[in-house]
XYZ file of C-alpha atoms in Angstrom:
645
model
C 20.533 -8.514 -26.819
C 16.715 -9.129 -27.213
C 14.240 -8.420 -26.104
C 12.944 -7.973 -22.349
C 14.618 -11.417 -21.050
C 17.604 -9.752 -23.643
C 17.614 -7.007 -21.571
C 21.590 -6.827 -20.653
C 23.465 -6.059 -17.503
C 25.433 -2.993 -17.244
C 29.084 -2.464 -18.417
C 30.546 -5.371 -20.390
C 26.878 -7.362 -21.032
C 25.620 -4.139 -23.010
C 25.197 -5.306 -26.356
C 28.302 -5.013 -28.315
C 27.992 -6.206 -31.903
C 30.708 -7.598 -33.904
C 31.384 -7.977 -37.649
C 33.580 -10.529 -39.230
C 34.293 -12.663 -41.809
C 37.541 -14.369 -40.721
C 40.518 -13.897 -42.577
C 40.877 -14.108 -46.776
C 42.440 -17.511 -46.374
C 40.663 -18.171 -43.208
C 36.962 -17.785 -45.069
C 38.529 -20.430 -47.590
C 39.042 -22.764 -45.123
C 36.241 -22.274 -43.116
C 34.160 -22.963 -46.376
C 36.160 -25.870 -47.355
C 35.393 -27.083 -43.744
C 31.603 -26.636 -44.151
C 31.266 -28.277 -47.492
C 32.919 -31.298 -46.203
C 30.728 -34.444 -45.843
C 27.699 -33.749 -43.647
C 28.412 -34.228 -39.926
C 26.714 -36.216 -37.971
C 24.205 -35.068 -35.020
C 24.163 -36.656 -31.693
C 20.534 -37.071 -29.925
C 19.782 -36.586 -26.594
C 18.023 -35.141 -24.048
C 17.524 -31.632 -22.991
C 19.759 -30.096 -20.567
C 17.242 -27.386 -19.582
C 14.008 -27.716 -17.880
C 11.286 -27.720 -20.685
C 7.847 -25.866 -20.331
C 4.650 -27.680 -20.315
C 3.610 -28.122 -23.782
C 6.917 -27.218 -25.275
C 7.657 -29.805 -28.271
C 11.420 -29.575 -28.422
C 14.261 -32.176 -29.471
C 18.119 -31.541 -28.353
C 21.446 -32.421 -29.641
C 24.619 -31.722 -30.265
C 27.158 -31.313 -33.192
C 31.390 -31.738 -32.949
C 32.514 -29.061 -35.291
C 36.488 -28.072 -35.995
C 37.439 -25.719 -33.073
C 39.892 -23.764 -35.822
C 38.514 -23.580 -38.673
C 42.231 -23.455 -40.351
C 43.335 -26.475 -38.725
C 40.038 -29.235 -38.387
C 42.096 -31.261 -36.792
C 42.908 -29.584 -34.078
C 40.100 -29.964 -31.341
C 36.197 -29.443 -31.742
C 33.661 -27.504 -30.303
C 30.144 -29.160 -29.672
C 27.723 -27.306 -30.232
C 24.196 -27.432 -28.206
C 21.060 -26.670 -30.086
C 17.335 -27.739 -30.376
C 14.440 -28.046 -32.639
C 11.154 -26.504 -31.273
C 8.341 -28.822 -34.097
C 5.901 -26.091 -35.279
C 2.438 -25.213 -34.275
C 0.591 -26.112 -37.630
C -0.516 -29.100 -38.687
C 1.685 -29.103 -42.091
C 4.726 -27.188 -41.540
C 6.519 -25.564 -44.335
C 10.198 -27.979 -44.841
C 12.543 -24.704 -44.307
C 12.925 -24.290 -41.066
C 13.377 -20.935 -39.115
C 17.294 -20.338 -37.151
C 17.115 -18.493 -34.047
C 20.707 -16.331 -33.640
C 20.716 -14.485 -30.185
C 22.767 -11.344 -29.646
C 25.224 -9.981 -27.205
C 27.808 -11.971 -28.534
C 27.860 -14.052 -25.313
C 24.128 -14.982 -25.821
C 23.101 -18.121 -26.239
C 19.596 -19.079 -26.906
C 18.868 -22.840 -25.131
C 18.422 -21.514 -21.268
C 15.897 -19.366 -22.518
C 13.415 -22.067 -23.012
C 12.232 -22.317 -19.633
C 12.445 -18.172 -18.464
C 10.667 -16.546 -21.608
C 9.478 -19.250 -24.367
C 6.049 -18.038 -24.838
C 7.730 -14.555 -25.526
C 10.523 -15.132 -27.294
C 10.563 -18.386 -29.086
C 7.045 -19.480 -29.686
C 5.891 -16.705 -31.971
C 8.375 -17.548 -34.521
C 7.381 -21.260 -34.373
C 4.043 -21.315 -35.698
C 4.399 -22.147 -39.393
C 7.981 -23.976 -39.251
C 10.355 -25.933 -37.234
C 12.265 -22.943 -34.845
C 16.405 -24.262 -34.680
C 17.754 -22.619 -31.750
C 21.818 -22.781 -31.412
C 24.189 -22.035 -28.486
C 26.982 -20.543 -30.552
C 29.968 -21.897 -30.249
C 31.731 -20.141 -27.031
C 28.007 -19.844 -25.592
C 25.306 -21.262 -23.648
C 25.414 -24.961 -23.270
C 27.622 -25.228 -26.165
C 31.023 -26.736 -24.874
C 33.733 -25.128 -23.988
C 31.823 -22.271 -22.603
C 34.044 -18.675 -22.384
C 31.583 -17.785 -19.215
C 33.488 -15.325 -17.166
C 32.095 -16.612 -13.388
C 35.207 -14.653 -12.310
C 33.969 -11.431 -14.097
C 30.520 -12.677 -12.643
C 31.103 -12.898 -8.914
C 32.906 -9.841 -8.949
C 30.430 -7.764 -9.922
C 27.745 -9.541 -7.102
C 30.377 -9.104 -4.527
C 30.971 -5.090 -5.771
C 26.910 -4.502 -4.630
C 27.014 -1.782 -2.167
C 30.400 -0.969 -2.574
C 31.834 2.863 -2.366
C 35.098 2.609 -3.692
C 36.457 5.037 -6.258
C 35.104 4.314 -9.406
C 39.080 3.787 -10.496
C 39.913 1.429 -8.026
C 36.188 -0.253 -8.862
C 37.442 -0.215 -13.036
C 40.415 -1.741 -11.997
C 38.855 -4.647 -9.938
C 36.729 -5.383 -13.261
C 39.925 -5.402 -15.225
C 41.749 -8.139 -12.746
C 38.287 -10.123 -12.537
C 38.178 -10.232 -16.790
C 42.136 -11.131 -16.808
C 41.518 -14.160 -14.315
C 38.945 -15.265 -16.564
C 41.259 -15.119 -19.684
C 43.878 -16.529 -18.220
C 42.155 -19.165 -17.066
C 40.446 -19.891 -20.573
C 43.555 -19.757 -22.092
C 45.045 -22.825 -19.243
C 42.081 -24.663 -20.920
C 43.479 -24.620 -24.441
C 41.123 -21.814 -25.579
C 42.285 -20.278 -28.418
C 40.152 -16.690 -28.788
C 40.574 -16.493 -32.889
C 38.687 -19.654 -33.289
C 35.882 -18.077 -31.774
C 34.852 -15.206 -34.238
C 31.435 -14.451 -36.447
C 33.143 -16.392 -39.568
C 33.469 -19.629 -37.760
C 30.439 -19.111 -35.903
C 28.702 -18.887 -39.625
C 30.303 -22.066 -40.491
C 29.177 -23.750 -37.876
C 25.649 -22.541 -39.058
C 26.174 -24.117 -42.481
C 27.422 -27.509 -40.659
C 24.592 -27.842 -38.846
C 22.321 -27.471 -42.028
C 24.063 -30.135 -43.484
C 23.655 -32.366 -40.720
C 19.955 -31.447 -40.180
C 19.845 -32.480 -43.403
C 17.817 -29.388 -44.948
C 18.588 -28.183 -48.420
C 17.870 -24.550 -47.387
C 16.366 -22.700 -43.778
C 15.767 -18.995 -42.826
C 17.822 -17.099 -40.712
C 16.427 -14.467 -38.162
C 19.129 -12.424 -36.198
C 18.319 -10.075 -33.018
C 20.979 -7.483 -32.235
C 25.050 -8.993 -32.351
C 22.473 -12.154 -34.232
C 22.264 -9.601 -37.127
C 26.170 -9.232 -37.619
C 26.066 -13.646 -37.482
C 23.134 -13.704 -39.715
C 25.293 -10.779 -42.271
C 27.615 -13.061 -42.209
C 26.206 -16.664 -42.797
C 24.417 -14.041 -46.199
C 28.296 -13.435 -47.175
C 30.307 -17.100 -46.334
C 27.345 -19.599 -46.609
C 24.574 -17.752 -49.262
C 23.899 -20.894 -50.678
C 21.926 -22.943 -47.997
C 19.408 -19.383 -46.655
C 15.825 -18.553 -48.779
C 15.623 -15.527 -46.417
C 16.538 -13.205 -43.547
C 15.425 -11.245 -40.920
C 17.345 -8.501 -39.213
C 15.759 -7.430 -35.686
C 17.968 -4.146 -34.276
C 19.451 -4.406 -36.969
C 23.329 -2.335 -37.239
C 25.518 -2.779 -40.576
C 29.274 -4.870 -40.582
C 30.649 -1.578 -41.411
C 29.817 0.353 -38.815
C 31.814 1.646 -36.536
C 29.954 0.906 -32.700
C 32.111 2.166 -30.631
C 32.337 5.548 -31.603
C 28.682 5.488 -32.588
C 27.394 4.365 -29.660
C 27.387 7.485 -27.028
C 25.859 9.270 -30.200
C 23.039 6.598 -30.406
C 22.266 6.953 -27.051
C 22.016 10.541 -26.640
C 19.678 10.320 -29.932
C 17.357 7.729 -28.279
C 17.238 9.813 -24.898
C 15.963 12.785 -26.838
C 13.756 11.049 -28.743
C 12.192 9.487 -25.380
C 12.278 13.182 -24.068
C 10.311 14.116 -27.382
C 7.923 11.682 -27.291
C 6.646 12.169 -23.887
C 6.343 15.910 -24.966
C 4.264 15.184 -27.871
C 1.941 12.706 -25.884
C -0.767 15.154 -24.103
C -0.492 13.325 -20.645
C 2.938 12.726 -20.061
C 3.678 15.985 -21.092
C 1.059 17.157 -18.667
C 2.309 14.858 -15.983
C 5.858 15.099 -16.910
C 5.806 18.901 -17.752
C 9.963 18.769 -18.905
C 11.022 15.313 -18.542
C 14.672 16.569 -19.820
C 15.891 18.570 -17.602
C 14.304 16.522 -14.835
C 16.940 14.139 -16.048
C 20.001 16.852 -16.476
C 19.259 17.959 -13.217
C 19.046 14.661 -11.391
C 22.067 13.510 -13.063
C 23.978 16.556 -11.876
C 22.619 16.393 -8.186
C 23.378 12.216 -7.871
C 26.941 12.892 -9.261
C 27.210 15.645 -6.211
C 25.177 13.500 -4.024
C 24.936 10.057 -5.092
C 21.873 8.544 -3.487
C 21.263 5.243 -2.323
C 19.734 2.621 -3.927
C 18.737 -0.593 -2.816
C 19.837 -3.717 -4.423
C 19.220 -7.715 -4.216
C 22.344 -9.951 -4.555
C 20.437 -12.436 -7.019
C 22.626 -15.247 -5.845
C 21.809 -14.909 -1.927
C 18.807 -12.565 -2.214
C 20.596 -10.383 0.423
C 20.092 -6.482 0.016
C 22.795 -4.575 0.148
C 22.665 -0.308 -0.409
C 24.243 0.815 -3.866
C 25.284 4.022 -4.275
C 24.048 5.493 -7.445
C 25.985 8.684 -9.116
C 24.747 10.395 -12.160
C 27.059 8.066 -14.774
C 25.113 5.106 -13.363
C 21.493 6.941 -13.965
C 22.130 7.568 -17.357
C 23.551 3.657 -18.051
C 19.850 2.647 -16.286
C 17.795 4.429 -18.430
C 20.335 3.106 -21.430
C 19.599 -0.149 -20.409
C 16.266 0.232 -19.588
C 15.608 1.453 -22.904
C 16.078 -1.787 -24.001
C 13.091 -2.872 -23.102
C 9.678 -1.836 -24.713
C 7.563 -2.628 -22.130
C 9.847 -0.237 -19.517
C 9.660 2.619 -21.466
C 6.799 4.115 -20.854
C 7.689 3.668 -17.221
C 10.634 5.525 -16.952
C 9.422 8.964 -16.786
C 7.444 7.733 -13.638
C 10.539 6.146 -12.501
C 12.879 9.324 -13.124
C 9.698 11.643 -11.475
C 10.378 8.891 -8.307
C 13.930 9.302 -8.043
C 13.978 12.977 -8.141
C 11.795 12.615 -5.010
C 14.144 10.439 -3.327
C 12.527 7.247 -3.985
C 14.799 4.859 -5.922
C 13.142 1.571 -5.495
C 12.227 0.979 -9.055
C 15.895 1.278 -9.791
C 16.948 -0.480 -7.552
C 14.460 -3.380 -8.413
C 15.471 -3.183 -11.996
C 19.470 -2.821 -11.577
C 18.573 -6.508 -9.171
C 16.930 -7.944 -12.218
C 19.555 -6.787 -14.623
C 22.442 -7.817 -12.104
C 20.421 -11.235 -12.796
C 20.709 -12.205 -16.328
C 24.908 -11.752 -15.663
C 25.229 -15.295 -15.647
C 22.816 -15.521 -19.477
C 26.189 -14.452 -20.976
C 29.001 -15.233 -22.061
C 31.428 -12.315 -21.584
C 34.900 -14.228 -22.496
C 32.939 -14.947 -26.054
C 31.862 -11.165 -25.996
C 35.246 -10.187 -25.958
C 36.933 -12.586 -28.319
C 33.888 -11.287 -30.997
C 34.656 -7.531 -30.108
C 38.612 -7.243 -29.907
C 39.297 -8.877 -33.286
C 35.916 -7.991 -35.109
C 35.592 -4.341 -33.823
C 38.108 -2.479 -31.632
C 40.648 -3.620 -34.350
C 38.596 -1.181 -36.790
C 38.054 1.200 -34.583
C 40.184 4.965 -33.062
C 40.779 4.907 -29.580
C 40.664 9.088 -29.541
C 37.810 9.166 -32.190
C 35.624 7.170 -29.656
C 37.018 9.174 -27.107
C 36.156 12.730 -28.910
C 32.701 10.852 -29.578
C 31.756 10.413 -25.854
C 32.865 13.797 -25.116
C 30.467 15.063 -27.880
C 27.340 14.464 -25.969
C 27.518 15.267 -21.834
C 24.523 14.090 -20.819
C 25.893 10.278 -21.147
C 29.912 11.012 -21.298
C 30.099 10.122 -17.625
C 28.605 6.265 -18.137
C 30.936 5.593 -21.546
C 34.066 6.778 -19.693
C 33.458 4.782 -16.519
C 32.151 1.281 -18.385
C 34.980 -0.683 -18.956
C 34.056 -2.488 -22.285
C 31.482 0.490 -24.058
C 33.998 3.595 -24.332
C 37.679 4.452 -24.167
C 38.309 1.689 -21.793
C 37.085 -0.922 -23.870
C 40.987 -0.322 -26.093
C 42.854 -1.623 -22.463
C 40.348 -4.334 -21.854
C 41.215 -6.214 -26.063
C 44.885 -4.967 -25.121
C 45.129 -7.839 -23.090
C 42.278 -10.244 -24.548
C 44.558 -12.039 -27.388
C 41.845 -11.682 -29.551
C 42.079 -13.225 -33.044
C 43.201 -10.741 -35.808
C 41.229 -9.710 -38.817
C 41.360 -10.344 -42.594
C 41.393 -7.663 -45.237
C 37.914 -6.681 -45.738
C 36.160 -7.691 -42.332
C 34.757 -3.924 -42.509
C 33.228 -4.114 -45.858
C 29.521 -3.378 -46.425
C 27.452 -6.514 -47.258
C 26.519 -7.127 -50.342
C 23.856 -9.658 -50.986
C 20.613 -9.767 -53.175
C 19.057 -12.636 -50.815
C 15.270 -11.730 -49.778
C 15.449 -9.766 -46.279
C 13.530 -8.140 -43.816
C 15.073 -5.807 -41.496
C 12.804 -4.386 -38.479
C 13.624 -1.384 -36.178
C 12.909 0.359 -32.985
C 12.409 4.026 -33.305
C 13.765 4.057 -29.238
C 16.593 1.314 -30.053
C 19.150 3.134 -28.181
C 21.644 0.554 -29.221
C 21.345 0.310 -32.862
C 19.441 2.941 -34.171
C 16.741 3.210 -36.957
C 18.799 4.727 -39.485
C 21.216 1.820 -38.940
C 18.595 -0.562 -40.453
C 17.464 1.687 -43.214
C 21.108 1.772 -43.979
C 21.397 -2.026 -44.529
C 18.264 -2.295 -46.172
C 19.922 -0.060 -48.848
C 23.161 -1.351 -49.396
C 21.099 -5.191 -49.722
C 19.534 -5.276 -53.162
C 16.258 -7.466 -52.274
C 15.102 -5.653 -48.832
C 12.042 -4.728 -47.114
C 12.762 -2.004 -44.118
C 9.838 -1.378 -41.665
C 10.027 1.241 -38.529
C 8.486 0.458 -35.333
C 6.751 3.768 -33.336
C 7.911 4.274 -29.802
C 10.078 0.942 -29.589
C 13.172 -0.142 -28.171
C 16.084 -2.813 -29.160
C 13.971 -5.816 -30.832
C 10.685 -6.006 -32.616
C 9.193 -9.333 -33.068
C 9.233 -9.657 -28.872
C 6.972 -6.836 -28.742
C 4.587 -6.368 -31.519
C 2.090 -8.920 -32.903
C 2.393 -6.819 -36.273
C 5.895 -7.414 -36.449
C 4.933 -11.198 -35.759
C 3.102 -11.447 -38.420
C 5.149 -9.616 -40.697
C 8.126 -11.859 -39.945
C 5.392 -14.697 -40.824
C 3.994 -13.472 -44.126
C 7.441 -12.604 -45.372
C 8.378 -16.049 -44.588
C 6.064 -17.544 -46.530
C 6.744 -15.469 -49.142
C 10.052 -13.568 -49.399
C 10.064 -12.698 -52.854
C 6.750 -10.337 -51.998
C 6.882 -7.205 -50.047
C 4.781 -7.830 -47.114
C 1.418 -6.044 -46.205
C 3.207 -3.497 -43.486
C -0.204 -1.542 -42.612
C -0.356 -2.987 -39.045
C 2.237 -0.708 -38.020
C 0.183 2.369 -38.245
C -2.431 0.706 -35.707
C 0.749 0.590 -33.337
C -0.187 2.479 -29.839
C 2.283 4.682 -28.509
C 2.055 3.321 -24.947
C 0.220 4.713 -22.210
C 3.161 6.918 -20.115
C 0.313 7.890 -17.426
C -1.948 6.178 -15.064
C -5.033 7.836 -17.185
C -3.688 6.093 -20.041
C -3.543 2.808 -18.711
C -6.519 0.428 -20.249
C -6.256 -3.550 -19.779
C -8.986 -5.807 -21.633
C -9.094 -9.512 -20.058
C -9.608 -12.002 -22.091
C -10.517 -15.765 -21.419
C -7.979 -18.000 -21.083
C -7.779 -21.709 -20.219
C -4.318 -23.600 -19.815
C -4.562 -27.544 -20.574
C -0.769 -27.613 -19.033
C -1.931 -26.296 -15.631
C -5.320 -27.622 -15.346
C -6.655 -24.196 -14.745
C -9.146 -21.694 -16.477
C -10.007 -17.964 -16.105
C -9.340 -14.794 -17.916
C -5.785 -13.254 -18.624
C -5.180 -9.566 -19.616
C -4.991 -9.191 -23.565
C -1.785 -8.339 -25.150
C 0.213 -9.273 -22.839
C 3.101 -12.534 -23.158
C 2.335 -15.642 -21.313
C 6.441 -15.859 -20.638
C 5.659 -19.294 -19.280
C 2.124 -21.156 -18.846
C 0.153 -19.311 -16.723
C 3.108 -16.048 -16.019
C 1.686 -13.300 -18.023
C 3.971 -10.009 -18.092
C 3.506 -6.711 -19.273
C 6.594 -4.973 -18.725
C 9.879 -6.080 -16.086
C 7.481 -4.292 -13.254
C 3.990 -5.626 -14.232
C 2.817 -9.528 -14.105
C 0.574 -11.572 -13.385
C 0.582 -14.933 -12.489
C -2.321 -17.512 -12.151
C -1.519 -20.896 -11.188
C -2.225 -24.225 -9.001
C 0.598 -25.439 -6.682
C -0.114 -29.135 -6.455
C 0.215 -30.215 -2.337
C 0.897 -26.656 -1.374
C -0.560 -24.957 1.383
C -0.754 -21.116 2.411
C 1.521 -21.918 5.171
C 4.624 -23.044 3.128
C 4.371 -20.394 0.382
C 3.629 -17.377 2.452
C 7.025 -17.415 4.150
C 9.081 -18.373 0.984
C 7.311 -15.027 -0.551
C 7.812 -12.998 2.343
C 11.892 -14.398 2.486
C 12.057 -13.776 -1.295
C 10.455 -10.067 -0.832
C 12.819 -8.984 1.968
C 10.042 -8.367 4.330
C 11.669 -9.756 7.608
C 7.580 -10.469 8.941
C 5.331 -12.468 7.772
C 2.264 -12.057 5.854
C -1.111 -11.324 7.323
C -4.175 -11.312 5.006
C -5.631 -7.658 4.368
C -9.188 -9.413 3.425
C -11.069 -12.522 2.003
C -12.924 -12.619 -1.094
C -15.678 -15.837 -1.996
C -16.114 -16.464 -5.692
C -17.794 -19.436 -7.763
C -15.039 -21.366 -6.928
C -13.459 -20.229 -3.870
C -12.858 -18.622 -0.918
C -9.634 -16.522 -1.495
C -6.956 -14.999 1.681
C -5.824 -11.787 -0.112
C -2.637 -10.431 0.837
C -1.241 -7.157 -0.160
C 2.898 -5.763 -0.384
C 4.864 -2.585 -0.798
C 8.529 -3.297 -1.463
C 11.623 -1.987 -3.491
C 9.677 -0.269 -5.868
C 6.902 -2.625 -6.746
C 3.231 -3.287 -5.385
C 1.802 -7.327 -4.821
C -1.187 -8.172 -4.712
C -1.785 -11.662 -3.335
C -5.407 -14.101 -3.633
C -4.889 -17.673 -2.057
C -6.936 -20.148 -2.154
C -7.220 -23.970 -0.645
C -8.622 -26.373 -3.457
C -8.845 -29.905 -4.482
C -6.530 -29.662 -6.823
C -3.955 -27.890 -4.934
C -2.851 -24.021 -3.720
C -4.374 -21.915 -5.979
C -2.575 -18.859 -6.795
C -3.367 -15.201 -8.142
C -0.154 -12.403 -7.719
C -0.230 -9.345 -9.374
C 3.036 -6.998 -9.321
C 2.869 -3.200 -10.400
C 4.172 -0.205 -10.141
C 3.311 1.889 -7.062
C 1.219 4.503 -9.539
C -0.491 1.815 -11.599
C -1.446 -0.582 -8.567
C -5.006 0.342 -8.258
C -5.892 0.856 -11.565
C -3.770 -2.772 -12.168
C -6.046 -4.069 -9.374
C -9.427 -2.665 -11.100
C -8.697 -4.327 -14.239
C -6.691 -6.789 -14.078
C -5.983 -8.770 -10.499
C -9.962 -8.391 -9.422
C -11.334 -9.838 -12.917
C -8.278 -12.680 -12.205
C -9.432 -14.003 -9.146
C -13.039 -13.447 -9.686
C -12.984 -15.953 -12.841
C -9.676 -18.218 -11.842
C -11.147 -22.011 -12.112
C -8.867 -24.700 -10.696
C -10.808 -27.239 -12.267
C -12.491 -26.166 -15.355
């Protein structure tokens, strides 16, 4: 699952890639259905908030639900086409294939367009598709039953076994509802989704296009390369794993490898080694302590905002670290977070666990299980998975307690009634299509060796590994974006990857933090000022270095501080009105300054009444880094903010 907003929740929402071609006869049927007369697209309004300045057209396409029986119902695919920024864009668009499996693409347009999609929509149009069973595509295989159980179980002190039984019951309730609604899980596999891609290409009138896959999207891309290569010009696989990999048997070892690489990266960094002299031992000791006496962690219910105390044991800590390492931007904060937890400060962990659970509704668990159970579990051995888990003691308890990542997934799939895989569905891909394979050194789920292995199997590929990088490179590194753009411009030539040598190892300590501010102006917001160089503009006026560090600069027309402050206090759970801690005069306004410490984060807020509305500058950072970020980011942003450029 990709990227920073692609941080997936614990348990069943952890990335679980799935192979799949469809059965031999099914693959033929899929091919026949896809090469029939082009289907017609129905264009309409986008069913989500489109950020200012984003040029996107939305539509739907009816495709057969059952590729073996095209007359037995349909699936309505939801998609969007983002217009390229270039005045003379390339004719062949790029298709974004999300991870999961089960993650949509369109719902992230209002949440993270600037981070995920804008870099890829510069030279050619970008097609965003909600794969069958996901997002706005109908029918949806989302499991509200499971999402509700996760939220309701926050703060539960029931035994792990009881919680596992409740999770299984909620999944069964979802499964039965979907079956009652007429869903046949055998229709929701990678081969069917690859045929959907071919239908969409033809319906949009493209002779050929390019594929970008992230996480599970790389498995779907491989299936399309195998089943429908004729319409594919080139492929980019970001955080790839080969079709013939055994996800469940290999994941415990992959997770342990990533943690060991994190410890080694810190030890090799002079400042990190001095500040956190034995990170591995600190983690090991903390896991043992939490197993003996779980800590109470404050977690915010993402739907109600209510704060609950939830127990955190050793398995939960390992799961938190595993999930956090998906995000390259979070990785440099992990030593700080671990050190704080070792000193009984679990604020940042609770804050991030709240954020992880908030994304629960962005993944279709039913689609995820339909794919996993058919295309992965069918080729996995429960005893081998259990043995592989036991070989890695640090992560063993986490995988044993996670119902859809460890040995417990076999019990879930036994009841899911997924489709039967066809012969050859676990075979390695053979293809001569031009392919760029990107990998992150610290990726906890799709290790670099998988990307290197896949690149070796393909006849026309380039492999690039990024240092100190988690799950997905394009959303993190400008170098990866440029490599991708250069490759797409000329897939038959190897792109210049020398920029990888200039990728900096992130600052693990406050002494290494150095943020440069650069001039910024937003026509959409009607404001100007300075912004942190290198931070992602997730939406207009909101810049993010990591899920823990962000800067917001906006003007809210018609709003007042008296309206905003109670809302902010309620959101942050202070229970008390915020009082100013100071005032600042700048060339554009008189600012009231506020400061707040809460749940492992520190917030500096500046508010000013202007003719255009209420001007807002807000910096959020970690406790250890706030003083530096205030000096380097917040103060310059307030000083330079101009609500009427």
